[in-house]
CSV table of C-alpha atoms and ligand atoms in Angstrom, one decimal:
chain,number,residue,atom,x,y,z
A,1,MET,CA,100.1,39.0,177.2
A,2,SER,CA,102.5,41.8,177.8
A,3,GLN,CA,100.9,44.7,179.4
A,4,MET,CA,101.1,46.9,176.5
A,5,GLU,CA,99.6,44.3,174.1
A,6,ASP,CA,96.8,44.2,176.4
A,7,LEU,CA,96.2,48.0,175.6
A,8,CYS,CA,96.2,47.4,171.6
A,9,VAL,CA,93.1,47.1,169.6
A,10,THR,CA,93.9,44.4,167.1
A,11,ASP,CA,90.6,44.2,165.1
A,12,CYS,CA,87.5,46.2,165.0
A,13,GLU,CA,85.0,46.7,162.3
A,14,ARG,CA,82.9,49.0,163.9
A,15,CYS,CA,83.0,52.0,161.7
A,16,PRO,CA,82.7,51.2,158.0
A,17,ALA,CA,83.7,54.5,156.6
A,18,LEU,CA,87.0,54.2,158.6
A,19,VAL,CA,87.6,50.3,158.1
A,20,ASP,CA,87.9,51.4,154.2
A,21,SER,CA,89.7,54.5,155.0
A,22,ARG,CA,92.6,53.1,157.2
A,23,SER,CA,95.6,50.8,156.2
A,24,ARG,CA,95.8,49.8,160.0
A,25,ILE,CA,94.5,50.7,162.9
A,26,VAL,CA,96.6,53.1,165.2
A,27,ASN,CA,96.8,52.1,169.0
A,28,GLY,CA,98.4,54.5,171.6
A,29,VAL,CA,102.2,54.0,172.3
A,30,GLY,CA,104.3,54.9,175.2
A,31,PRO,CA,104.5,53.1,178.9
A,32,GLY,CA,101.8,50.9,180.2
A,33,ASP,CA,102.0,52.8,183.2
A,34,ALA,CA,103.0,56.6,182.3
A,35,ASP,CA,102.3,59.4,184.3
A,36,LEU,CA,101.4,61.6,181.4
A,37,VAL,CA,98.9,60.6,178.6
A,38,PHE,CA,98.5,63.0,175.4
A,39,VAL,CA,95.2,62.3,173.7
A,40,GLY,CA,94.9,63.8,170.0
A,41,GLU,CA,92.2,63.2,167.6
A,42,ALA,CA,92.9,60.8,165.2
A,43,PRO,CA,95.8,59.3,162.9
A,44,GLY,CA,96.8,61.3,160.0
A,45,ALA,CA,98.2,59.8,156.8
A,46,GLN,CA,101.7,59.2,158.2
A,47,GLU,CA,100.3,57.6,161.4
A,48,ASP,CA,98.2,55.3,159.2
A,49,GLU,CA,101.1,54.3,157.1
A,50,ARG,CA,103.8,53.6,160.5
A,51,GLY,CA,101.0,52.4,162.5
A,52,GLU,CA,102.0,55.1,165.7
A,53,PRO,CA,100.1,58.4,166.6
A,54,PHE,CA,102.0,61.6,166.2
A,55,VAL,CA,104.7,60.8,163.8
A,56,GLY,CA,104.0,63.6,161.2
A,57,ARG,CA,104.7,67.2,161.8
A,58,SER,CA,102.5,67.3,164.6
A,59,GLY,CA,104.8,64.7,166.3
A,60,ASP,CA,107.6,66.5,165.7
A,61,VAL,CA,106.2,69.3,167.5
A,62,LEU,CA,105.1,67.5,170.5
A,63,ASN,CA,108.5,65.6,170.8
A,64,ASP,CA,110.2,69.2,170.6
A,65,ALA,CA,108.3,70.5,173.4
A,66,LEU,CA,108.6,67.7,175.2
A,67,ARG,CA,112.3,67.5,174.8
A,68,ASP,CA,112.2,71.0,176.3
A,69,VAL,CA,111.0,70.0,179.7
A,70,GLY,CA,113.4,66.9,179.9
A,71,LEU,CA,111.3,64.3,178.3
A,72,ALA,CA,111.5,61.8,175.6
A,73,ARG,CA,108.4,60.6,173.6
A,74,ALA,CA,109.4,57.3,175.3
A,75,ASP,CA,108.3,58.6,178.5
A,76,VAL,CA,105.0,59.2,177.8
A,77,ARG,CA,102.1,57.7,176.4
A,78,ILE,CA,100.6,59.1,173.6
A,79,THR,CA,97.0,58.2,172.0
A,80,ASN,CA,94.3,59.2,169.9
A,81,CYS,CA,90.3,59.6,170.5
A,82,VAL,CA,89.7,57.9,167.5
A,83,ARG,CA,92.1,54.7,166.5
A,84,CYS,CA,91.2,54.7,162.6
A,85,ARG,CA,92.1,57.4,160.1
A,86,PRO,CA,89.5,59.2,158.8
A,87,PRO,CA,89.0,59.7,155.0
A,88,GLU,CA,90.6,62.6,153.6
A,89,ASN,CA,91.6,63.7,157.4
A,90,ARG,CA,88.3,65.1,158.4
A,91,ASN,CA,87.3,65.0,161.9
A,92,PRO,CA,85.5,61.8,163.1
A,93,THR,CA,81.9,61.7,163.7
A,94,SER,CA,80.2,61.9,167.0
A,95,ASP,CA,79.3,58.0,165.8
A,96,GLU,CA,83.2,57.2,165.5
A,97,LEU,CA,84.2,59.0,168.5
A,98,ASP,CA,81.2,56.9,170.5
A,99,ASN,CA,82.5,53.9,168.6
A,100,CYS,CA,86.0,54.1,169.7
A,101,GLU,CA,85.4,55.7,173.0
A,102,GLY,CA,85.4,52.3,175.2
A,103,TYR,CA,89.1,51.7,173.8
A,104,LEU,CA,90.6,54.8,175.3
A,105,GLN,CA,88.8,54.5,178.4
A,106,THR,CA,90.0,50.7,178.5
A,107,GLU,CA,93.4,52.6,178.2
A,108,LEU,CA,93.2,55.1,181.0
A,109,ASP,CA,91.6,53.1,183.4
A,110,ARG,CA,94.5,50.6,182.8
A,111,ILE,CA,97.1,53.4,182.8
A,112,ASP,CA,95.7,55.3,185.5
A,113,PRO,CA,98.0,58.1,184.7
A,114,GLU,CA,98.4,61.4,186.9
A,115,LEU,CA,97.4,63.5,184.2
A,116,VAL,CA,95.5,63.7,180.6
A,117,VAL,CA,96.6,66.3,178.5
A,118,THR,CA,93.8,66.9,175.3
A,119,LEU,CA,95.5,68.2,172.3
A,120,GLY,CA,93.3,70.2,170.5
A,121,LYS,CA,89.3,71.0,170.5
A,122,VAL,CA,88.2,67.3,169.4
A,123,PRO,CA,89.5,65.6,172.2
A,124,SER,CA,89.2,68.6,174.6
A,125,GLU,CA,85.4,68.5,174.1
A,126,ARG,CA,85.2,64.8,174.3
A,127,LEU,CA,86.5,64.3,177.1
A,128,LEU,CA,85.5,67.0,178.8
A,129,ASP,CA,81.7,66.9,177.6
A,130,ARG,CA,81.2,70.3,176.8
A,131,SER,CA,82.4,73.1,174.2
A,132,VAL,CA,85.9,74.1,175.0
A,133,ALA,CA,87.6,77.4,173.4
A,134,VAL,CA,91.1,75.6,173.5
A,135,THR,CA,93.1,78.8,172.8
A,136,GLU,CA,91.8,80.8,175.8
A,137,GLU,CA,91.7,77.3,177.8
A,138,ALA,CA,94.9,76.2,177.0
A,139,GLY,CA,96.7,75.5,180.0
A,140,ASP,CA,93.6,75.1,182.4
A,141,VAL,CA,93.6,71.6,184.4
A,142,VAL,CA,90.0,70.5,185.2
A,143,ASP,CA,88.3,67.2,186.7
A,144,ALA,CA,86.6,65.1,184.3
A,145,ARG,CA,84.6,61.9,184.6
A,146,ILE,CA,85.7,59.5,181.9
A,147,GLY,CA,83.9,56.5,181.9
A,148,ASP,CA,83.7,55.4,185.6
A,149,SER,CA,86.7,57.7,186.9
A,150,SER,CA,87.5,61.1,187.6
A,151,ARG,CA,90.6,62.1,186.1
A,152,ARG,CA,93.0,65.6,186.1
A,153,VAL,CA,92.9,67.0,182.5
A,154,LEU,CA,94.8,69.6,181.2
A,155,ILE,CA,93.7,71.5,178.2
A,156,SER,CA,96.1,72.2,175.2
A,157,VAL,CA,95.6,73.6,171.5
A,158,HIS,CA,96.7,70.9,169.1
A,159,PRO,CA,100.4,70.8,167.8
A,160,ALA,CA,99.5,71.4,164.5
A,161,ALA,CA,98.0,74.7,165.1
A,162,THR,CA,101.3,76.0,166.3
A,163,LEU,CA,102.4,75.2,162.3
A,164,TYR,CA,99.8,77.6,161.2
A,165,ASP,CA,100.0,79.9,163.8
A,166,ARG,CA,103.3,81.0,165.3
A,167,SER,CA,101.7,82.7,168.2
A,168,GLN,CA,100.1,79.3,169.2
A,169,ARG,CA,103.8,77.7,169.7
A,170,GLU,CA,103.9,79.6,173.3
A,171,THR,CA,100.9,78.4,174.3
A,172,PHE,CA,101.6,74.6,173.7
A,173,THR,CA,104.7,74.8,175.2
A,174,ASP,CA,103.6,76.4,178.2
A,175,ALA,CA,100.7,73.9,178.5
A,176,ILE,CA,103.5,71.0,178.1
A,177,ALA,CA,105.6,72.4,180.6
A,178,ARG,CA,102.8,72.8,183.0
A,179,ALA,CA,101.6,69.3,182.2
A,180,ALA,CA,105.0,67.9,182.9
A,181,ASP,CA,105.1,70.2,186.3
A,182,LEU,CA,101.8,68.4,187.2
A,183,ALA,CA,102.2,65.1,186.7
A,184,GLY,CA,105.6,65.4,188.4
A,185,VAL,CA,107.7,64.2,185.8
A,186,ARG,CA,109.5,67.5,184.5
A,187,GLU,CA,113.0,66.5,184.1
A,188,THR,CA,115.4,69.1,186.5
A,189,ASP,CA,118.4,70.3,184.7
A,190,GLY,CA,120.7,68.1,187.3
A,191,GLY,CA,123.7,67.8,185.1
A,192,GLN,CA,124.7,71.5,184.5
A,193,THR,CA,127.7,72.3,187.0
A,194,SER,CA,127.7,76.1,187.7
A,195,LEU,CA,131.1,78.0,187.9
A,196,GLY,CA,130.5,78.2,191.9
A,197,ASP,CA,131.3,74.2,192.2
A,198,TYR,CA,134.8,74.5,190.9
B,1,LIG,N1,96.7,64.5,165.0
B,1,LIG,C1,96.5,63.9,166.0
B,1,LIG,O1,95.3,64.3,166.5
B,1,LIG,N2,96.6,62.8,166.0
B,1,LIG,C2,97.7,61.7,165.4
B,1,LIG,O2,97.7,61.0,165.8
B,1,LIG,C3,98.3,62.7,164.5
B,1,LIG,C4,97.6,63.7,164.2
């Protein structure tokens, strides 16, 4: 079994409401040894249809912010607290978050990234186990106990927040740039030749 397959949940019936509402289980994507792991809340309609996290409008915002720091989506791992789409896109319940927690912990343990980035309130509060004011705390880095491991976590607003409130755009892009720097994965502009070189 490949490392990627090893990180996939192929069959789970722990949450009756989600078994009814999902088309499929949406597993994380990206390298099994990524330095940077982004954790969202739960799949939405497009993610449920395509079987991949963050492929709708929020995904476009995330992809753009990654590109701004020289990263491709394929360079990072992208996953969710809950792997099945909740009905009508409601927030996952605490039971559903509990049921899926072990999968996320195992995924993080296997990948052992330099940094975990929480995208929005639900994953931030879940992984930090406290209430989080995401807009005020965006860009903050904290140590969190996740399963049996201590992990560095950077708090971010959810990319969807930038679609409803343009003022959140800079908060989001700044958090992603800080995450890339802290994880040591930011691409420097090595290809640019200055006029001084001629
Ligand atoms: N929002 C999330 O939190 N996760 C997704 O996969 C898509 C949108």
